[in-house]
Coordinates of C-alpha atoms in Angstrom, one line a residue:
M1 CA 186.5 -17.2 -184.1
R2 CA 184.5 -19.7 -186.5
R3 CA 182.5 -21.2 -183.6
V4 CA 182.5 -17.7 -182.4
K5 CA 180.7 -16.1 -185.5
E6 CA 179.1 -19.4 -185.6
K7 CA 177.2 -19.0 -181.4
S8 CA 176.4 -16.4 -182.2
R9 CA 174.0 -16.0 -185.3
I10 CA 172.2 -18.8 -183.5
F11 CA 171.3 -16.8 -180.8
I12 CA 170.7 -14.9 -183.5
F13 CA 168.2 -17.5 -184.3
L14 CA 166.4 -19.0 -181.9
T15 CA 165.6 -15.1 -179.9
L16 CA 163.9 -14.6 -183.0
S17 CA 162.5 -17.5 -183.2
L18 CA 161.2 -16.9 -179.7
F19 CA 160.3 -12.9 -180.7
L20 CA 158.0 -14.5 -184.0
I21 CA 156.3 -17.4 -180.8
E22 CA 155.2 -14.9 -178.8
E23 CA 153.9 -12.7 -180.9
T24 CA 152.3 -15.6 -182.8
V25 CA 150.3 -16.9 -179.5
R26 CA 150.0 -12.8 -178.2
L27 CA 148.3 -12.2 -181.8
G28 CA 146.7 -16.0 -181.4
L29 CA 145.5 -15.1 -177.9
S30 CA 144.0 -12.2 -178.1
S31 CA 141.9 -13.9 -180.9
V32 CA 140.7 -15.7 -179.1
L33 CA 140.0 -13.6 -177.0
F34 CA 138.0 -11.1 -179.1
K35 CA 134.0 -11.4 -179.2
E36 CA 132.3 -8.7 -180.9
E37 CA 129.5 -7.1 -177.8
D38 CA 132.0 -7.3 -175.6
I39 CA 133.7 -5.1 -174.2
Y40 CA 135.0 -6.9 -170.8
S41 CA 137.0 -10.5 -174.0
M42 CA 138.1 -7.2 -175.5
E43 CA 139.6 -5.3 -173.2
K44 CA 142.0 -9.0 -173.2
S45 CA 142.5 -8.8 -176.1
F46 CA 143.5 -5.3 -176.5
A47 CA 145.9 -5.9 -173.5
L48 CA 147.3 -8.4 -175.9
N49 CA 147.5 -6.8 -178.1
P50 CA 146.9 -2.3 -177.5
H51 CA 148.5 -1.7 -181.1
D52 CA 145.9 -2.9 -183.5
A53 CA 143.4 -0.5 -185.6
E54 CA 141.2 -2.3 -185.6
L55 CA 140.6 -3.4 -182.9
N56 CA 140.8 0.7 -181.0
F57 CA 138.1 1.5 -182.7
S58 CA 136.2 -1.7 -182.6
L59 CA 136.4 -1.3 -178.6
A60 CA 134.8 2.5 -179.0
R61 CA 132.2 1.5 -180.5
L62 CA 131.7 0.2 -177.7
Y63 CA 132.3 2.3 -175.2
H64 CA 130.6 4.8 -177.6
I65 CA 127.5 3.0 -178.2
L66 CA 127.4 1.0 -175.6
T67 CA 128.2 2.6 -172.4
L68 CA 127.3 5.4 -173.5
D69 CA 131.3 6.3 -171.8
E70 CA 132.5 9.2 -174.0
K71 CA 135.4 9.6 -173.0
K72 CA 137.0 6.1 -173.5
A73 CA 134.7 6.4 -176.6
E74 CA 137.3 9.8 -177.7
A75 CA 140.4 8.0 -176.2
F76 CA 140.2 4.6 -178.9
Y77 CA 138.9 5.9 -181.8
I78 CA 141.9 8.6 -181.7
S79 CA 144.2 5.6 -180.2
S80 CA 142.6 3.4 -183.3
L81 CA 143.9 7.0 -185.7
E82 CA 147.2 7.5 -185.1
L83 CA 147.6 3.8 -185.2
N84 CA 146.4 3.9 -188.5
P85 CA 145.1 7.7 -189.8
L86 CA 143.4 6.4 -192.6
L87 CA 140.6 4.0 -191.2
S88 CA 137.9 5.2 -192.8
S89 CA 135.5 4.1 -190.4
S90 CA 136.7 5.8 -187.1
W91 CA 137.1 9.7 -188.8
L92 CA 133.0 8.7 -188.7
G93 CA 132.5 7.4 -185.5
I94 CA 133.9 10.6 -183.6
T95 CA 132.5 12.5 -185.9
E96 CA 128.9 11.0 -184.9
M97 CA 130.0 11.6 -181.4
F98 CA 131.6 15.4 -181.6
V99 CA 127.6 15.4 -184.2
E100 CA 126.3 13.5 -180.9
N101 CA 128.1 16.2 -178.2
A102 CA 127.4 19.1 -180.3
G103 CA 123.5 18.8 -179.6
L104 CA 122.3 18.9 -183.6
R105 CA 119.3 17.8 -185.2
V106 CA 118.0 17.2 -188.7
G107 CA 116.4 19.8 -189.4
R108 CA 115.2 22.6 -192.0
F109 CA 118.1 25.5 -191.5
G110 CA 119.3 28.7 -193.3
D111 CA 122.7 30.6 -195.1
S112 CA 122.9 31.7 -191.7
Q113 CA 123.5 28.9 -190.3
I114 CA 126.0 27.4 -192.5
A115 CA 129.2 26.3 -190.4
G116 CA 132.2 28.4 -191.5
S117 CA 135.1 26.6 -193.3
G118 CA 137.9 28.5 -191.6
G119 CA 140.5 25.6 -190.5
A120 CA 138.8 23.9 -187.3
F121 CA 141.2 22.0 -185.7
D122 CA 145.0 23.6 -185.5
F123 CA 146.0 21.3 -187.5
V124 CA 149.8 20.0 -187.4
D125 CA 149.6 19.4 -191.6
S126 CA 147.0 20.2 -194.1
A127 CA 146.9 17.3 -196.2
Q128 CA 148.0 14.8 -192.6
P129 CA 146.8 16.1 -189.3
T130 CA 148.1 14.2 -186.6
T131 CA 144.7 13.1 -184.6
R132 CA 146.3 14.4 -181.3
T133 CA 145.1 17.4 -181.9
I134 CA 141.4 16.1 -181.6
G135 CA 141.7 16.2 -178.4
R136 CA 142.9 19.6 -177.5
S137 CA 141.0 21.6 -179.4
K138 CA 139.0 24.0 -178.6
N139 CA 137.1 25.5 -181.2
G140 CA 133.9 23.2 -179.9
E141 CA 132.8 20.3 -180.3
K142 CA 130.7 21.6 -183.3
Q143 CA 134.0 22.6 -185.3
K144 CA 135.3 19.4 -183.8
A145 CA 133.0 17.0 -186.1
L146 CA 132.6 19.7 -189.1
A147 CA 136.8 19.5 -189.0
T148 CA 136.8 15.2 -188.2
L149 CA 134.0 14.9 -191.0
R150 CA 136.0 17.1 -193.9
R151 CA 139.1 14.6 -193.0
L152 CA 136.4 11.6 -193.5
S153 CA 135.1 13.1 -196.8
E154 CA 138.9 13.1 -198.1
L155 CA 139.5 9.6 -197.6
T156 CA 135.9 8.1 -199.3
P157 CA 135.8 9.9 -202.0
K158 CA 133.9 7.3 -203.7
S159 CA 132.4 5.8 -200.7
I160 CA 129.3 5.2 -201.2
A161 CA 128.4 4.4 -197.4
Y162 CA 130.5 6.4 -196.3
L163 CA 129.1 9.8 -198.7
W164 CA 125.7 9.3 -197.0
E165 CA 126.8 8.9 -193.1
G166 CA 129.0 11.9 -194.0
S167 CA 125.7 13.9 -195.7
M168 CA 123.8 12.6 -192.8
L169 CA 126.3 13.7 -190.9
A170 CA 126.1 17.5 -192.1
L171 CA 123.2 18.1 -192.6
R172 CA 122.7 17.7 -188.6
L173 CA 126.5 20.3 -188.3
G174 CA 124.1 22.9 -190.8
D175 CA 126.8 22.7 -193.8
K176 CA 124.5 22.0 -196.7
S177 CA 127.1 22.6 -199.1
M178 CA 129.1 20.2 -197.5
A179 CA 126.0 17.5 -198.1
M180 CA 125.1 18.9 -201.3
K181 CA 127.6 17.8 -202.8
S182 CA 128.4 14.1 -200.6
L183 CA 124.2 13.6 -202.0
G184 CA 125.1 14.5 -205.4
I185 CA 128.0 12.2 -206.3
V186 CA 125.5 9.1 -204.4
A187 CA 122.8 9.9 -206.2
K188 CA 125.3 9.9 -209.4
A189 CA 126.5 6.0 -208.3
D190 CA 124.4 3.9 -206.6
P191 CA 120.6 4.5 -208.4
G192 CA 119.1 2.5 -205.6
R193 CA 119.6 5.9 -203.3
R194 CA 118.0 8.0 -205.3
K195 CA 114.2 8.3 -204.2
R196 CA 116.0 8.9 -200.4
V197 CA 118.8 11.5 -201.4
F198 CA 115.5 13.8 -203.3
D199 CA 113.9 12.9 -199.7
I200 CA 116.4 14.6 -197.4
C201 CA 117.2 16.8 -199.2
W202 CA 112.5 18.1 -200.0
E203 CA 112.8 17.5 -195.9
I204 CA 116.3 19.4 -195.4
I205 CA 117.0 21.8 -198.2
G206 CA 113.6 22.2 -198.9
D207 CA 114.9 25.4 -201.7
P208 CA 114.9 23.3 -205.0
E209 CA 116.9 26.2 -207.4
L210 CA 119.3 24.7 -204.6
I211 CA 119.1 21.5 -205.4
L212 CA 118.3 21.5 -208.7
N213 CA 122.0 23.0 -209.8
N214 CA 124.1 21.2 -206.4
V215 CA 122.7 17.9 -206.6
I216 CA 120.8 16.1 -209.5
G217 CA 123.1 16.3 -212.1
D218 CA 123.5 14.9 -215.0
E219 CA 122.5 11.3 -215.0
V220 CA 120.2 12.0 -212.8
L221 CA 117.8 14.2 -214.1
P222 CA 114.9 12.1 -215.9
T223 CA 114.5 10.2 -212.3
Y224 CA 114.2 13.3 -210.7
L225 CA 111.5 14.2 -212.9
S226 CA 110.2 10.8 -212.3
Y227 CA 110.1 11.7 -208.7
L228 CA 109.0 15.5 -208.3
I229 CA 106.0 14.1 -211.7
S230 CA 105.0 11.7 -207.6
K231 CA 105.0 13.8 -205.7
D232 CA 102.8 17.0 -207.7
K233 CA 105.9 19.4 -207.6
L234 CA 104.3 21.1 -210.8
D235 CA 106.2 24.5 -210.7
E236 CA 109.5 22.8 -209.6
T237 CA 109.5 20.3 -212.9
F238 CA 110.0 23.0 -215.9
P239 CA 113.3 24.1 -214.7
V240 CA 114.3 20.3 -214.6
W241 CA 112.7 18.8 -218.5
K242 CA 114.5 22.3 -219.6
R243 CA 117.9 21.1 -218.5
M244 CA 117.1 17.7 -220.4
K245 CA 116.9 20.0 -222.9
R246 CA 119.6 21.7 -222.8
E247 CA 122.1 18.5 -222.4
R248 CA 120.3 16.9 -224.9
I249 CA 118.7 14.0 -222.5
V250 CA 116.1 13.9 -223.8
S251 CA 116.2 14.4 -227.6
D252 CA 113.7 15.2 -230.8
V253 CA 113.1 11.8 -232.4
R254 CA 112.2 13.2 -235.4
E255 CA 116.8 13.4 -235.1
P256 CA 118.6 10.6 -237.4
F257 CA 121.1 8.5 -234.7
D258 CA 123.5 6.5 -236.7
S259 CA 121.9 3.0 -234.8
A260 CA 119.1 2.4 -232.4
Q261 CA 122.0 1.8 -228.9
D262 CA 122.6 6.1 -230.0
R263 CA 119.2 6.7 -229.2
P264 CA 118.5 7.5 -225.4
Q265 CA 116.6 5.2 -223.3
S266 CA 114.1 7.1 -221.2
N267 CA 113.8 9.3 -223.9
D268 CA 110.0 8.1 -225.4
D269 CA 108.8 6.8 -221.9
I270 CA 109.9 10.5 -219.9
A271 CA 109.1 13.2 -222.1
F272 CA 105.6 10.3 -222.0
S273 CA 105.1 10.9 -218.4
Y274 CA 106.3 14.3 -218.5
I275 CA 103.2 14.9 -220.5
E276 CA 100.7 12.9 -219.3
F277 CA 101.4 14.8 -215.9
L278 CA 101.0 18.5 -218.2
I279 CA 97.9 17.3 -219.1
R280 CA 96.2 16.1 -215.6
K281 CA 97.8 19.4 -213.7
D282 CA 95.5 21.5 -216.7
R283 CA 98.9 22.6 -218.9
G284 CA 97.7 20.7 -222.5
S285 CA 99.5 24.1 -223.4
E286 CA 103.2 23.4 -222.2
A287 CA 102.7 19.4 -222.7
F288 CA 101.0 20.5 -226.4
S289 CA 104.9 22.1 -226.9
I290 CA 107.0 19.4 -225.3
W291 CA 104.6 16.9 -227.7
S292 CA 105.9 19.5 -230.9
E293 CA 109.2 19.3 -229.7
V294 CA 109.7 15.7 -228.7
I295 CA 107.5 13.6 -231.6
G296 CA 106.2 16.1 -233.5
R297 CA 102.9 18.1 -236.2
S298 CA 100.2 15.5 -237.1
G299 CA 101.5 17.4 -240.6
N300 CA 97.6 19.4 -242.0
D301 CA 95.5 22.1 -240.7
S302 CA 93.4 19.4 -238.4
L303 CA 94.7 19.9 -234.6
I304 CA 93.7 15.1 -234.5
W305 CA 97.0 13.8 -233.9
N306 CA 97.5 10.9 -236.6
G307 CA 93.5 10.9 -237.5
G308 CA 92.9 8.2 -240.2
F309 CA 94.9 5.8 -238.4
E310 CA 98.1 5.4 -240.7
N311 CA 100.0 5.8 -237.4
E312 CA 101.1 3.0 -234.9
L313 CA 99.2 4.0 -231.8
L314 CA 101.7 5.5 -229.5
G315 CA 99.0 4.8 -226.7
R316 CA 101.0 8.0 -224.7
G317 CA 100.4 12.1 -224.2
F318 CA 98.2 13.5 -227.6
D319 CA 98.1 10.6 -229.5
W320 CA 94.9 8.1 -229.9
K321 CA 94.9 5.6 -226.2
T322 CA 93.0 2.3 -226.0
Q323 CA 92.2 0.1 -223.2
K324 CA 91.0 -3.4 -223.5
A325 CA 87.2 -4.0 -222.7
D326 CA 84.9 -7.4 -222.0
G327 CA 82.9 -8.9 -225.2
V328 CA 85.0 -5.7 -227.4
S329 CA 87.4 -5.8 -229.8
I330 CA 90.3 -3.5 -230.8
D331 CA 92.3 -3.4 -234.0
F332 CA 93.4 -1.3 -237.6
D333 CA 91.3 -3.0 -241.2
W334 CA 93.1 -2.8 -244.1
E335 CA 90.7 -4.1 -246.5
K336 CA 87.8 -1.7 -245.3
R337 CA 89.1 1.6 -245.1
F338 CA 87.6 5.7 -245.8
Q339 CA 90.9 6.9 -246.9
G340 CA 95.0 6.1 -246.5
T341 CA 95.5 2.9 -246.6
K342 CA 93.8 1.0 -242.7
S343 CA 91.2 2.6 -240.6
L344 CA 90.9 1.3 -236.5
R345 CA 88.6 -1.3 -236.3
V346 CA 86.2 -2.4 -233.4
E347 CA 84.0 -5.5 -233.1
F348 CA 81.3 -6.6 -230.4
D349 CA 80.5 -9.9 -229.7
G350 CA 76.4 -10.0 -228.5
K351 CA 78.1 -10.6 -225.9
H352 CA 78.0 -8.2 -222.3
N353 CA 76.2 -4.4 -222.3
V354 CA 79.5 -2.2 -222.6
D355 CA 80.1 1.2 -221.8
F356 CA 82.4 1.9 -225.0
Y357 CA 85.1 4.3 -223.8
H358 CA 88.4 2.8 -224.8
V359 CA 89.7 4.7 -227.6
S360 CA 90.8 8.5 -226.3
Q361 CA 92.2 11.4 -227.5
V362 CA 93.1 14.7 -225.7
I363 CA 93.6 17.6 -227.9
T364 CA 94.1 20.9 -226.0
L365 CA 92.4 23.5 -227.9
E366 CA 91.4 27.4 -227.0
P367 CA 88.4 29.1 -224.5
D368 CA 85.6 30.2 -225.7
T369 CA 86.2 29.4 -229.2
D370 CA 84.1 27.6 -231.6
Y371 CA 85.3 23.6 -233.3
L372 CA 84.2 21.4 -235.8
L373 CA 84.5 17.8 -235.5
T374 CA 84.5 15.5 -239.2
S375 CA 84.7 11.3 -239.6
Y376 CA 83.3 9.1 -241.7
M377 CA 82.6 5.4 -240.0
A378 CA 80.9 2.6 -241.0
T379 CA 78.6 -0.3 -239.5
R380 CA 77.6 -2.8 -240.1
E381 CA 75.0 -4.8 -238.4
I382 CA 75.6 -2.7 -234.7
T383 CA 72.5 -4.3 -232.7
T384 CA 70.8 -2.2 -229.6
R385 CA 69.3 1.3 -229.4
N386 CA 72.5 2.6 -228.2
G387 CA 75.2 2.3 -230.9
I388 CA 78.6 4.1 -231.1
S389 CA 79.1 7.6 -231.5
W390 CA 81.3 10.2 -231.0
E391 CA 81.6 11.5 -227.9
V392 CA 83.9 15.0 -226.2
Y393 CA 83.8 16.8 -223.4
C394 CA 86.3 18.9 -221.6
Y395 CA 89.6 17.2 -219.8
P396 CA 89.9 17.8 -216.3
T397 CA 87.0 19.3 -215.8
G398 CA 83.8 17.9 -217.7
S399 CA 82.8 21.6 -218.1
M400 CA 80.7 21.0 -221.8
T401 CA 79.1 17.4 -223.2
K402 CA 78.6 16.9 -226.7
A403 CA 77.9 13.7 -229.3
T404 CA 77.4 12.4 -232.1
E405 CA 74.1 10.5 -233.5
P406 CA 75.0 6.9 -232.3
L407 CA 75.0 5.4 -235.0
T408 CA 72.9 2.2 -235.7
E409 CA 72.8 -1.0 -238.0
T410 CA 74.6 -0.6 -240.9
A411 CA 75.8 1.4 -243.1
E412 CA 78.6 2.8 -245.6
W413 CA 80.9 4.8 -245.1
K414 CA 78.7 8.0 -243.9
K415 CA 80.9 11.4 -243.2
V416 CA 79.8 13.0 -239.5
E417 CA 79.9 15.7 -237.8
L418 CA 79.3 17.8 -235.0
S419 CA 79.6 21.5 -233.6
F420 CA 81.1 22.9 -230.3
H421 CA 82.2 26.1 -228.0
T422 CA 85.1 24.9 -225.6
P423 CA 83.4 27.5 -222.1
S424 CA 86.4 29.8 -221.0
D425 CA 87.6 27.5 -218.6
C426 CA 88.9 25.1 -221.2
K427 CA 92.2 24.6 -222.2
S428 CA 92.0 20.4 -223.2
I429 CA 89.1 18.4 -225.1
L430 CA 88.6 14.6 -224.6
L431 CA 87.3 12.6 -227.9
R432 CA 86.4 9.2 -227.7
L433 CA 84.6 6.9 -228.9
R434 CA 81.7 6.0 -227.0
R435 CA 78.7 3.6 -226.8
Y436 CA 76.7 4.0 -223.3
K437 CA 75.1 1.0 -221.5
S438 CA 72.0 0.3 -221.6
P439 CA 68.6 -0.2 -219.8
K440 CA 66.7 -2.4 -222.4
L441 CA 66.2 -6.6 -222.4
D442 CA 67.6 -6.3 -225.6
R443 CA 71.0 -4.5 -224.5
Y444 CA 73.7 -7.2 -225.3
I445 CA 75.7 -4.8 -228.2
S446 CA 77.4 -7.4 -231.4
G447 CA 78.0 -5.7 -235.0
T448 CA 81.3 -4.1 -236.1
A449 CA 82.6 -0.1 -236.6
W450 CA 84.8 1.4 -238.4
V451 CA 86.6 4.9 -238.3
D452 CA 88.4 7.2 -240.5
D453 CA 90.4 10.9 -241.1
V454 CA 88.8 12.4 -238.0
K455 CA 89.8 15.8 -238.2
I456 CA 88.6 18.4 -235.6
F457 CA 88.8 22.4 -237.0
K458 CA 89.2 25.8 -235.4
V459 CA 85.8 27.7 -236.6
E460 CA 86.0 31.8 -237.0
S461 CA 83.5 33.5 -236.0
N462 CA 82.2 35.5 -239.4
A463 CA 83.5 38.8 -237.1
N464 CA 86.3 37.3 -238.0
A465 CA 86.2 36.0 -240.8
Q466 CA 85.1 40.1 -242.4
S467 CA 87.7 41.9 -240.1
R468 CA 90.2 39.4 -241.5
E469 CA 88.5 39.8 -244.7
E470 CA 89.1 43.9 -244.6
G471 CA 92.3 43.5 -243.7
I472 CA 91.9 44.7 -240.8

């Protein structure tokens, strides 16, 4: 009896060993025969290993893409999903095939084209649909594509690559709700794809309110505002900025923070970019409103920001902007000043005939209104007849240009004034230090100029002043 048991164990062991050897040889041969993009070798490999889901998918892909044999492609897609219902690549492939069979192309669509959300396939279990029902569905290729695409979305909620491909297919199917949901996840998770997401949304969906509310998450708002600025979409920027302020994506820089790390990193950059965009679009009042919210006001009645040069120059928005110019040095001067702690100094090296306009500031004003510019200036050995002066002109229209008398040679602090009236189309001016090129032989300018305490005030007309005095 004991010998019989031992023989039985030996027989079972040998049988299992032979089976394992056979499986190893079979899988080894299948691996050797497998060659990508070679249907003949892959079919040989499949004959030895028909239960490999990935191999079934690879064959489906080849029949789908290379030979355009849709029947075989669909059969292999289905077989791969029967073997592995979680194989996302097969769900994506069969969805693409159904979309192609439905003859769908990407294009703008309206609500009437949105696919219904009802069950496109008669799945046995909504949580785990059977793949056999795919082939038996009689609801059309589009409905089959929608069903497989929904299944793909369920399987790959965090896969950016599959979500991206799925969103493109959803757009072709006309299901913008599914597409926008996927695109929103992609935009949030993958900054490198954001511009492509925005481009697709504007090209295919085209509705700014839908895009903002369904695709653009709070984390994406600064990038989206920059995109709209780059595309010159002025009206569409207003609700974006409003939401950014509501969600405190851009905070008031005057608000206290526990540490520098607590301050939003994109605050200054996106705010300044938006302000300058509004200025270029002749929307100075909106730009200055944002400037006041984010940066603050000047603290006095003058319309000039930082007119005494007491603060560091921001170089953007409504603060002073300085640019490099050959033969010119621009810096603060703590020794020579009219008031406060410092003035702005401009030095010319005497080797260049400078066309100078490299210190400037944009100021928002009211049209058809009188204003007075005042400033204190000093000079030392300014040469040539074309000296240094203040110039104002309507920005960006250029409908008015006025300037103070140029200062030359040497002079101590002197108050300069300029009265001007804004035309009816003038909402902002550009104030800048100016020196025009000289046509004379003695044209290379040298010397130093200082400016301080720059102010602009609105001048009330006599009629308005009288009305105020009389209490009208």
